[in-house]
Amino acid sequence: MAWAMRAMQHAEIYYKLISSVDPQFLKLTKVDDQIYSEFRENFKNLRIDILDPEELKSESAKEKWRPFCLKFDGIVEDFNYGTLLRLNCSQGYTEENTIFAPRIQFFAIEIARNREGYNKAVYTGIKDKEEKEASNGGDKGANSREEEKGANREGEKEKEAYKEINKSSETTM
């Protein structure tokens, strides 16, 4: 059961990170460029905003994914470790929206989602919610103070998320 807890912890940290920082600028591994180029070379037409589990788990899909994944053995630590992957990238980790996938498959899809702008929906959704909550506050002076506090919190959330992902990458990523 330790692997399940580790996978859940990884999912929580990753979601917190893409909620706090514009995902387009995230670097998940030292070899993001290689993972992305190999992924798009091998899976040009794979729809990544809403994944079809059959394109990841069917026997024919496994035959296509296996050589891709094995290319990263020795390059990406724990490349085949079990990780939770969101099916619909505009939603969070829920039982209905999550599939179990090898770590390199998670990295390939999430790096592509970040670079192609699909994960921005999570980031902007959280930002919009925070702005709406701040604008429902009191007078203009109070609003300005809230905006300033919000900006400070955003910077601190970003720093905290980076610390967590870096700490986590030593053990889980």
mmCIF file with all atom_site columns, C-alpha atoms in Angstrom:
data_model
loop_
_atom_site.group_PDB
_atom_site.id
_atom_site.type_symbol
_atom_site.label_atom_id
_atom_site.label_alt_id
_atom_site.label_comp_id
_atom_site.label_asym_id
_atom_site.label_entity_id
_atom_site.label_seq_id
_atom_site.pdbx_PDB_ins_code
_atom_site.Cartn_x
_atom_site.Cartn_y
_atom_site.Cartn_z
_atom_site.occupancy
_atom_site.B_iso_or_equiv
_atom_site.pdbx_formal_charge
_atom_site.auth_seq_id
_atom_site.auth_comp_id
_atom_site.auth_asym_id
_atom_site.auth_atom_id
_atom_site.pdbx_PDB_model_num
ATOM 1   C CA . MET A 1 1   ? 0.000   0.000  0.000   1.00 0.00 ? 1   MET A CA 1
ATOM 2   C CA . ALA A 1 2   ? 3.015   2.329  0.278   1.00 0.00 ? 2   ALA A CA 1
ATOM 3   C CA . TRP A 1 3   ? 3.039   2.672  -3.538  1.00 0.00 ? 3   TRP A CA 1
ATOM 4   C CA . ALA A 1 4   ? -0.594  3.846  -3.509  1.00 0.00 ? 4   ALA A CA 1
ATOM 5   C CA . MET A 1 5   ? 0.139   6.481  -0.875  1.00 0.00 ? 5   MET A CA 1
ATOM 6   C CA . ARG A 1 6   ? 3.200   7.596  -2.824  1.00 0.00 ? 6   ARG A CA 1
ATOM 7   C CA . ALA A 1 7   ? 1.149   7.864  -6.038  1.00 0.00 ? 7   ALA A CA 1
ATOM 8   C CA . MET A 1 8   ? -1.538  9.895  -4.273  1.00 0.00 ? 8   MET A CA 1
ATOM 9   C CA . GLN A 1 9   ? 1.042   12.193 -2.703  1.00 0.00 ? 9   GLN A CA 1
ATOM 10  C CA . HIS A 1 10  ? 2.637   12.735 -6.114  1.00 0.00 ? 10  HIS A CA 1
ATOM 11  C CA . ALA A 1 11  ? -0.779  13.580 -7.610  1.00 0.00 ? 11  ALA A CA 1
ATOM 12  C CA . GLU A 1 12  ? -1.581  16.075 -4.852  1.00 0.00 ? 12  GLU A CA 1
ATOM 13  C CA . ILE A 1 13  ? 1.773   17.827 -5.214  1.00 0.00 ? 13  ILE A CA 1
ATOM 14  C CA . TYR A 1 14  ? 1.518   17.971 -8.999  1.00 0.00 ? 14  TYR A CA 1
ATOM 15  C CA . TYR A 1 15  ? -2.014  19.380 -8.926  1.00 0.00 ? 15  TYR A CA 1
ATOM 16  C CA . LYS A 1 16  ? -0.997  21.969 -6.350  1.00 0.00 ? 16  LYS A CA 1
ATOM 17  C CA . LEU A 1 17  ? 1.900   22.944 -8.592  1.00 0.00 ? 17  LEU A CA 1
ATOM 18  C CA . ILE A 1 18  ? -0.158  23.420 -11.779 1.00 0.00 ? 18  ILE A CA 1
ATOM 19  C CA . SER A 1 19  ? -2.738  25.324 -9.718  1.00 0.00 ? 19  SER A CA 1
ATOM 20  C CA . SER A 1 20  ? -0.103  27.713 -8.355  1.00 0.00 ? 20  SER A CA 1
ATOM 21  C CA . VAL A 1 21  ? 2.224   28.275 -11.308 1.00 0.00 ? 21  VAL A CA 1
ATOM 22  C CA . ASP A 1 22  ? 1.489   28.821 -14.997 1.00 0.00 ? 22  ASP A CA 1
ATOM 23  C CA . PRO A 1 23  ? 2.030   25.237 -16.246 1.00 0.00 ? 23  PRO A CA 1
ATOM 24  C CA . GLN A 1 24  ? 3.474   26.436 -19.552 1.00 0.00 ? 24  GLN A CA 1
ATOM 25  C CA . PHE A 1 25  ? 6.694   27.338 -17.717 1.00 0.00 ? 25  PHE A CA 1
ATOM 26  C CA . LEU A 1 26  ? 7.045   24.172 -15.630 1.00 0.00 ? 26  LEU A CA 1
ATOM 27  C CA . LYS A 1 27  ? 9.943   21.809 -16.021 1.00 0.00 ? 27  LYS A CA 1
ATOM 28  C CA . LEU A 1 28  ? 9.115   18.395 -14.582 1.00 0.00 ? 28  LEU A CA 1
ATOM 29  C CA . THR A 1 29  ? 12.363  16.573 -15.365 1.00 0.00 ? 29  THR A CA 1
ATOM 30  C CA . LYS A 1 30  ? 15.862  17.329 -16.601 1.00 0.00 ? 30  LYS A CA 1
ATOM 31  C CA . VAL A 1 31  ? 14.919  15.730 -19.928 1.00 0.00 ? 31  VAL A CA 1
ATOM 32  C CA . ASP A 1 32  ? 11.536  17.370 -20.633 1.00 0.00 ? 32  ASP A CA 1
ATOM 33  C CA . ASP A 1 33  ? 12.592  18.345 -24.164 1.00 0.00 ? 33  ASP A CA 1
ATOM 34  C CA . GLN A 1 34  ? 13.586  14.778 -25.024 1.00 0.00 ? 34  GLN A CA 1
ATOM 35  C CA . ILE A 1 35  ? 10.427  13.308 -23.490 1.00 0.00 ? 35  ILE A CA 1
ATOM 36  C CA . TYR A 1 36  ? 8.214   15.782 -25.340 1.00 0.00 ? 36  TYR A CA 1
ATOM 37  C CA . SER A 1 37  ? 9.868   15.352 -28.740 1.00 0.00 ? 37  SER A CA 1
ATOM 38  C CA . GLU A 1 38  ? 9.869   11.537 -28.492 1.00 0.00 ? 38  GLU A CA 1
ATOM 39  C CA . PHE A 1 39  ? 6.259   11.581 -27.291 1.00 0.00 ? 39  PHE A CA 1
ATOM 40  C CA . ARG A 1 40  ? 4.981   13.770 -30.115 1.00 0.00 ? 40  ARG A CA 1
ATOM 41  C CA . GLU A 1 41  ? 7.067   11.853 -32.660 1.00 0.00 ? 41  GLU A CA 1
ATOM 42  C CA . ASN A 1 42  ? 5.476   8.571  -31.561 1.00 0.00 ? 42  ASN A CA 1
ATOM 43  C CA . PHE A 1 43  ? 1.985   9.799  -30.636 1.00 0.00 ? 43  PHE A CA 1
ATOM 44  C CA . LYS A 1 44  ? 1.264   12.663 -33.069 1.00 0.00 ? 44  LYS A CA 1
ATOM 45  C CA . ASN A 1 45  ? -2.487  12.221 -33.030 1.00 0.00 ? 45  ASN A CA 1
ATOM 46  C CA . LEU A 1 46  ? -3.054  11.288 -29.398 1.00 0.00 ? 46  LEU A CA 1
ATOM 47  C CA . ARG A 1 47  ? -5.675  13.569 -27.917 1.00 0.00 ? 47  ARG A CA 1
ATOM 48  C CA . ILE A 1 48  ? -4.248  14.693 -24.573 1.00 0.00 ? 48  ILE A CA 1
ATOM 49  C CA . ASP A 1 49  ? -6.895  17.090 -23.241 1.00 0.00 ? 49  ASP A CA 1
ATOM 50  C CA . ILE A 1 50  ? -9.310  14.229 -22.607 1.00 0.00 ? 50  ILE A CA 1
ATOM 51  C CA . LEU A 1 51  ? -7.618  10.857 -22.650 1.00 0.00 ? 51  LEU A CA 1
ATOM 52  C CA . ASP A 1 52  ? -9.277  7.686  -23.811 1.00 0.00 ? 52  ASP A CA 1
ATOM 53  C CA . PRO A 1 53  ? -8.129  4.906  -21.440 1.00 0.00 ? 53  PRO A CA 1
ATOM 54  C CA . GLU A 1 54  ? -8.140  2.484  -24.378 1.00 0.00 ? 54  GLU A CA 1
ATOM 55  C CA . GLU A 1 55  ? -5.345  4.512  -26.001 1.00 0.00 ? 55  GLU A CA 1
ATOM 56  C CA . LEU A 1 56  ? -3.237  3.854  -22.926 1.00 0.00 ? 56  LEU A CA 1
ATOM 57  C CA . LYS A 1 57  ? -4.269  0.427  -21.666 1.00 0.00 ? 57  LYS A CA 1
ATOM 58  C CA . SER A 1 58  ? -5.496  -1.738 -24.567 1.00 0.00 ? 58  SER A CA 1
ATOM 59  C CA . GLU A 1 59  ? -3.162  -4.466 -25.838 1.00 0.00 ? 59  GLU A CA 1
ATOM 60  C CA . SER A 1 60  ? -2.461  -2.560 -29.067 1.00 0.00 ? 60  SER A CA 1
ATOM 61  C CA . ALA A 1 61  ? -1.801  0.641  -27.101 1.00 0.00 ? 61  ALA A CA 1
ATOM 62  C CA . LYS A 1 62  ? 0.567   -1.179 -24.748 1.00 0.00 ? 62  LYS A CA 1
ATOM 63  C CA . GLU A 1 63  ? 2.508   -2.433 -27.783 1.00 0.00 ? 63  GLU A CA 1
ATOM 64  C CA . LYS A 1 64  ? 2.984   1.179  -28.934 1.00 0.00 ? 64  LYS A CA 1
ATOM 65  C CA . TRP A 1 65  ? 3.743   2.563  -25.474 1.00 0.00 ? 65  TRP A CA 1
ATOM 66  C CA . ARG A 1 66  ? 6.205   -0.151 -24.386 1.00 0.00 ? 66  ARG A CA 1
ATOM 67  C CA . PRO A 1 67  ? 9.103   0.849  -26.711 1.00 0.00 ? 67  PRO A CA 1
ATOM 68  C CA . PHE A 1 68  ? 8.534   4.527  -25.880 1.00 0.00 ? 68  PHE A CA 1
ATOM 69  C CA . CYS A 1 69  ? 8.657   3.847  -22.149 1.00 0.00 ? 69  CYS A CA 1
ATOM 70  C CA . LEU A 1 70  ? 11.713  1.617  -22.371 1.00 0.00 ? 70  LEU A CA 1
ATOM 71  C CA . LYS A 1 71  ? 13.679  4.401  -24.097 1.00 0.00 ? 71  LYS A CA 1
ATOM 72  C CA . PHE A 1 72  ? 13.696  6.190  -20.749 1.00 0.00 ? 72  PHE A CA 1
ATOM 73  C CA . ASP A 1 73  ? 14.960  3.305  -18.651 1.00 0.00 ? 73  ASP A CA 1
ATOM 74  C CA . GLY A 1 74  ? 18.087  4.669  -16.972 1.00 0.00 ? 74  GLY A CA 1
ATOM 75  C CA . ILE A 1 75  ? 17.268  8.240  -18.064 1.00 0.00 ? 75  ILE A CA 1
ATOM 76  C CA . VAL A 1 76  ? 14.200  8.952  -15.924 1.00 0.00 ? 76  VAL A CA 1
ATOM 77  C CA . GLU A 1 77  ? 14.391  7.604  -12.392 1.00 0.00 ? 77  GLU A CA 1
ATOM 78  C CA . ASP A 1 78  ? 11.618  5.089  -11.624 1.00 0.00 ? 78  ASP A CA 1
ATOM 79  C CA . PHE A 1 79  ? 10.343  5.503  -15.206 1.00 0.00 ? 79  PHE A CA 1
ATOM 80  C CA . ASN A 1 80  ? 7.897   2.637  -14.809 1.00 0.00 ? 80  ASN A CA 1
ATOM 81  C CA . TYR A 1 81  ? 6.703   3.415  -11.270 1.00 0.00 ? 81  TYR A CA 1
ATOM 82  C CA . GLY A 1 82  ? 2.925   3.618  -10.937 1.00 0.00 ? 82  GLY A CA 1
ATOM 83  C CA . THR A 1 83  ? 1.513   7.158  -11.035 1.00 0.00 ? 83  THR A CA 1
ATOM 84  C CA . LEU A 1 84  ? -1.971  8.658  -11.137 1.00 0.00 ? 84  LEU A CA 1
ATOM 85  C CA . LEU A 1 85  ? -2.899  10.423 -14.374 1.00 0.00 ? 85  LEU A CA 1
ATOM 86  C CA . ARG A 1 86  ? -5.937  12.641 -14.940 1.00 0.00 ? 86  ARG A CA 1
ATOM 87  C CA . LEU A 1 87  ? -8.088  11.651 -17.910 1.00 0.00 ? 87  LEU A CA 1
ATOM 88  C CA . ASN A 1 88  ? -9.626  15.115 -18.379 1.00 0.00 ? 88  ASN A CA 1
ATOM 89  C CA . CYS A 1 89  ? -6.937  17.738 -17.837 1.00 0.00 ? 89  CYS A CA 1
ATOM 90  C CA . SER A 1 90  ? -9.420  20.486 -16.975 1.00 0.00 ? 90  SER A CA 1
ATOM 91  C CA . GLN A 1 91  ? -10.499 18.571 -13.863 1.00 0.00 ? 91  GLN A CA 1
ATOM 92  C CA . GLY A 1 92  ? -8.775  17.463 -10.698 1.00 0.00 ? 92  GLY A CA 1
ATOM 93  C CA . TYR A 1 93  ? -7.867  14.039 -9.376  1.00 0.00 ? 93  TYR A CA 1
ATOM 94  C CA . THR A 1 94  ? -11.090 12.187 -8.661  1.00 0.00 ? 94  THR A CA 1
ATOM 95  C CA . GLU A 1 95  ? -11.884 8.493  -8.779  1.00 0.00 ? 95  GLU A CA 1
ATOM 96  C CA . GLU A 1 96  ? -13.757 8.953  -12.070 1.00 0.00 ? 96  GLU A CA 1
ATOM 97  C CA . ASN A 1 97  ? -11.062 11.138 -13.645 1.00 0.00 ? 97  ASN A CA 1
ATOM 98  C CA . THR A 1 98  ? -7.969  9.141  -12.732 1.00 0.00 ? 98  THR A CA 1
ATOM 99  C CA . ILE A 1 99  ? -6.134  6.245  -14.292 1.00 0.00 ? 99  ILE A CA 1
ATOM 100 C CA . PHE A 1 100 ? -3.029  4.416  -13.105 1.00 0.00 ? 100 PHE A CA 1
ATOM 101 C CA . ALA A 1 101 ? -0.091  4.837  -15.508 1.00 0.00 ? 101 ALA A CA 1
ATOM 102 C CA . PRO A 1 102 ? 3.687   4.383  -15.605 1.00 0.00 ? 102 PRO A CA 1
ATOM 103 C CA . ARG A 1 103 ? 5.600   7.459  -14.515 1.00 0.00 ? 103 ARG A CA 1
ATOM 104 C CA . ILE A 1 104 ? 7.109   8.102  -17.967 1.00 0.00 ? 104 ILE A CA 1
ATOM 105 C CA . GLN A 1 105 ? 3.625   8.019  -19.500 1.00 0.00 ? 105 GLN A CA 1
ATOM 106 C CA . PHE A 1 106 ? 2.505   10.573 -16.895 1.00 0.00 ? 106 PHE A CA 1
ATOM 107 C CA . PHE A 1 107 ? 5.510   12.787 -17.680 1.00 0.00 ? 107 PHE A CA 1
ATOM 108 C CA . ALA A 1 108 ? 5.016   12.549 -21.452 1.00 0.00 ? 108 ALA A CA 1
ATOM 109 C CA . ILE A 1 109 ? 1.332   13.465 -21.312 1.00 0.00 ? 109 ILE A CA 1
ATOM 110 C CA . GLU A 1 110 ? 1.638   16.152 -18.637 1.00 0.00 ? 110 GLU A CA 1
ATOM 111 C CA . ILE A 1 111 ? 4.661   17.796 -20.293 1.00 0.00 ? 111 ILE A CA 1
ATOM 112 C CA . ALA A 1 112 ? 2.670   17.911 -23.547 1.00 0.00 ? 112 ALA A CA 1
ATOM 113 C CA . ARG A 1 113 ? -0.399  19.280 -21.734 1.00 0.00 ? 113 ARG A CA 1
ATOM 114 C CA . ASN A 1 114 ? 1.748   21.984 -20.138 1.00 0.00 ? 114 ASN A CA 1
ATOM 115 C CA . ARG A 1 115 ? 3.535   22.983 -23.341 1.00 0.00 ? 115 ARG A CA 1
ATOM 116 C CA . GLU A 1 116 ? 0.426   22.885 -25.500 1.00 0.00 ? 116 GLU A CA 1
ATOM 117 C CA . GLY A 1 117 ? -1.586  24.949 -23.017 1.00 0.00 ? 117 GLY A CA 1
ATOM 118 C CA . TYR A 1 118 ? -4.142  22.354 -21.933 1.00 0.00 ? 118 TYR A CA 1
ATOM 119 C CA . ASN A 1 119 ? -3.259  22.520 -18.220 1.00 0.00 ? 119 ASN A CA 1
ATOM 120 C CA . LYS A 1 120 ? -3.668  26.283 -18.197 1.00 0.00 ? 120 LYS A CA 1
ATOM 121 C CA . ALA A 1 121 ? -7.404  25.697 -17.545 1.00 0.00 ? 121 ALA A CA 1
ATOM 122 C CA . VAL A 1 122 ? -6.578  24.460 -14.031 1.00 0.00 ? 122 VAL A CA 1
ATOM 123 C CA . TYR A 1 123 ? -4.300  27.414 -13.301 1.00 0.00 ? 123 TYR A CA 1
ATOM 124 C CA . THR A 1 124 ? -6.687  30.055 -14.666 1.00 0.00 ? 124 THR A CA 1
ATOM 125 C CA . GLY A 1 125 ? -9.667  28.384 -12.997 1.00 0.00 ? 125 GLY A CA 1
ATOM 126 C CA . ILE A 1 126 ? -8.005  28.661 -9.604  1.00 0.00 ? 126 ILE A CA 1
ATOM 127 C CA . LYS A 1 127 ? -6.878  32.246 -10.315 1.00 0.00 ? 127 LYS A CA 1
ATOM 128 C CA . ASP A 1 128 ? -10.401 33.240 -11.437 1.00 0.00 ? 128 ASP A CA 1
ATOM 129 C CA . LYS A 1 129 ? -11.885 31.720 -8.296  1.00 0.00 ? 129 LYS A CA 1
ATOM 130 C CA . GLU A 1 130 ? -9.395  33.570 -6.076  1.00 0.00 ? 130 GLU A CA 1
ATOM 131 C CA . GLU A 1 131 ? -10.041 36.874 -7.886  1.00 0.00 ? 131 GLU A CA 1
ATOM 132 C CA . LYS A 1 132 ? -13.799 36.432 -7.589  1.00 0.00 ? 132 LYS A CA 1
ATOM 133 C CA . GLU A 1 133 ? -13.506 35.751 -3.862  1.00 0.00 ? 133 GLU A CA 1
ATOM 134 C CA . ALA A 1 134 ? -11.268 38.811 -3.441  1.00 0.00 ? 134 ALA A CA 1
ATOM 135 C CA . SER A 1 135 ? -13.646 41.059 -5.408  1.00 0.00 ? 135 SER A CA 1
ATOM 136 C CA . ASN A 1 136 ? -16.583 40.053 -3.204  1.00 0.00 ? 136 ASN A CA 1
ATOM 137 C CA . GLY A 1 137 ? -14.819 41.821 -0.300  1.00 0.00 ? 137 GLY A CA 1
ATOM 138 C CA . GLY A 1 138 ? -15.617 45.205 1.262   1.00 0.00 ? 138 GLY A CA 1
ATOM 139 C CA . ASP A 1 139 ? -14.677 48.733 0.168   1.00 0.00 ? 139 ASP A CA 1
ATOM 140 C CA . LYS A 1 140 ? -12.066 49.732 -2.402  1.00 0.00 ? 140 LYS A CA 1
ATOM 141 C CA . GLY A 1 141 ? -9.305  50.188 0.180   1.00 0.00 ? 141 GLY A CA 1
ATOM 142 C CA . ALA A 1 142 ? -9.959  46.759 1.609   1.00 0.00 ? 142 ALA A CA 1
ATOM 143 C CA . ASN A 1 143 ? -10.001 45.314 -1.910  1.00 0.00 ? 143 ASN A CA 1
ATOM 144 C CA . SER A 1 144 ? -6.607  46.828 -2.701  1.00 0.00 ? 144 SER A CA 1
ATOM 145 C CA . ARG A 1 145 ? -5.184  45.353 0.490   1.00 0.00 ? 145 ARG A CA 1
ATOM 146 C CA . GLU A 1 146 ? -6.733  41.987 -0.366  1.00 0.00 ? 146 GLU A CA 1
ATOM 147 C CA . GLU A 1 147 ? -5.247  42.085 -3.868  1.00 0.00 ? 147 GLU A CA 1
ATOM 148 C CA . GLU A 1 148 ? -1.839  42.868 -2.399  1.00 0.00 ? 148 GLU A CA 1
ATOM 149 C CA . LYS A 1 149 ? -2.198  40.022 0.097   1.00 0.00 ? 149 LYS A CA 1
ATOM 150 C CA . GLY A 1 150 ? -3.353  37.759 -2.750  1.00 0.00 ? 150 GLY A CA 1
ATOM 151 C CA . ALA A 1 151 ? -0.269  38.618 -4.801  1.00 0.00 ? 151 ALA A CA 1
ATOM 152 C CA . ASN A 1 152 ? 1.958   37.885 -1.813  1.00 0.00 ? 152 ASN A CA 1
ATOM 153 C CA . ARG A 1 153 ? 0.121   34.596 -1.183  1.00 0.00 ? 153 ARG A CA 1
ATOM 154 C CA . GLU A 1 154 ? 0.498   33.666 -4.849  1.00 0.00 ? 154 GLU A CA 1
ATOM 155 C CA . GLY A 1 155 ? 4.259   34.193 -4.687  1.00 0.00 ? 155 GLY A CA 1
ATOM 156 C CA . GLU A 1 156 ? 4.470   32.191 -1.501  1.00 0.00 ? 156 GLU A CA 1
ATOM 157 C CA . LYS A 1 157 ? 2.271   29.418 -2.939  1.00 0.00 ? 157 LYS A CA 1
ATOM 158 C CA . GLU A 1 158 ? 4.544   29.261 -5.966  1.00 0.00 ? 158 GLU A CA 1
ATOM 159 C CA . LYS A 1 159 ? 7.663   29.007 -3.791  1.00 0.00 ? 159 LYS A CA 1
ATOM 160 C CA . GLU A 1 160 ? 6.022   26.372 -1.590  1.00 0.00 ? 160 GLU A CA 1
ATOM 161 C CA . ALA A 1 161 ? 4.892   24.339 -4.600  1.00 0.00 ? 161 ALA A CA 1
ATOM 162 C CA . TYR A 1 162 ? 8.378   24.433 -6.136  1.00 0.00 ? 162 TYR A CA 1
ATOM 163 C CA . LYS A 1 163 ? 9.903   23.328 -2.815  1.00 0.00 ? 163 LYS A CA 1
ATOM 164 C CA . GLU A 1 164 ? 7.439   20.444 -2.561  1.00 0.00 ? 164 GLU A CA 1
ATOM 165 C CA . ILE A 1 165 ? 7.908   19.286 -6.143  1.00 0.00 ? 165 ILE A CA 1
ATOM 166 C CA . ASN A 1 166 ? 11.690  19.475 -5.827  1.00 0.00 ? 166 ASN A CA 1
ATOM 167 C CA . LYS A 1 167 ? 11.611  17.649 -2.490  1.00 0.00 ? 167 LYS A CA 1
ATOM 168 C CA . SER A 1 168 ? 9.208   15.126 -3.998  1.00 0.00 ? 168 SER A CA 1
ATOM 169 C CA . SER A 1 169 ? 11.291  14.658 -7.128  1.00 0.00 ? 169 SER A CA 1
ATOM 170 C CA . GLU A 1 170 ? 14.096  13.332 -4.995  1.00 0.00 ? 170 GLU A CA 1
ATOM 171 C CA . THR A 1 171 ? 11.859  10.496 -3.859  1.00 0.00 ? 171 THR A CA 1
ATOM 172 C CA . THR A 1 172 ? 8.708   10.271 -6.001  1.00 0.00 ? 172 THR A CA 1
ATOM 173 C CA . MET A 1 173 ? 9.390   11.862 -9.343  1.00 0.00 ? 173 MET A CA 1
#
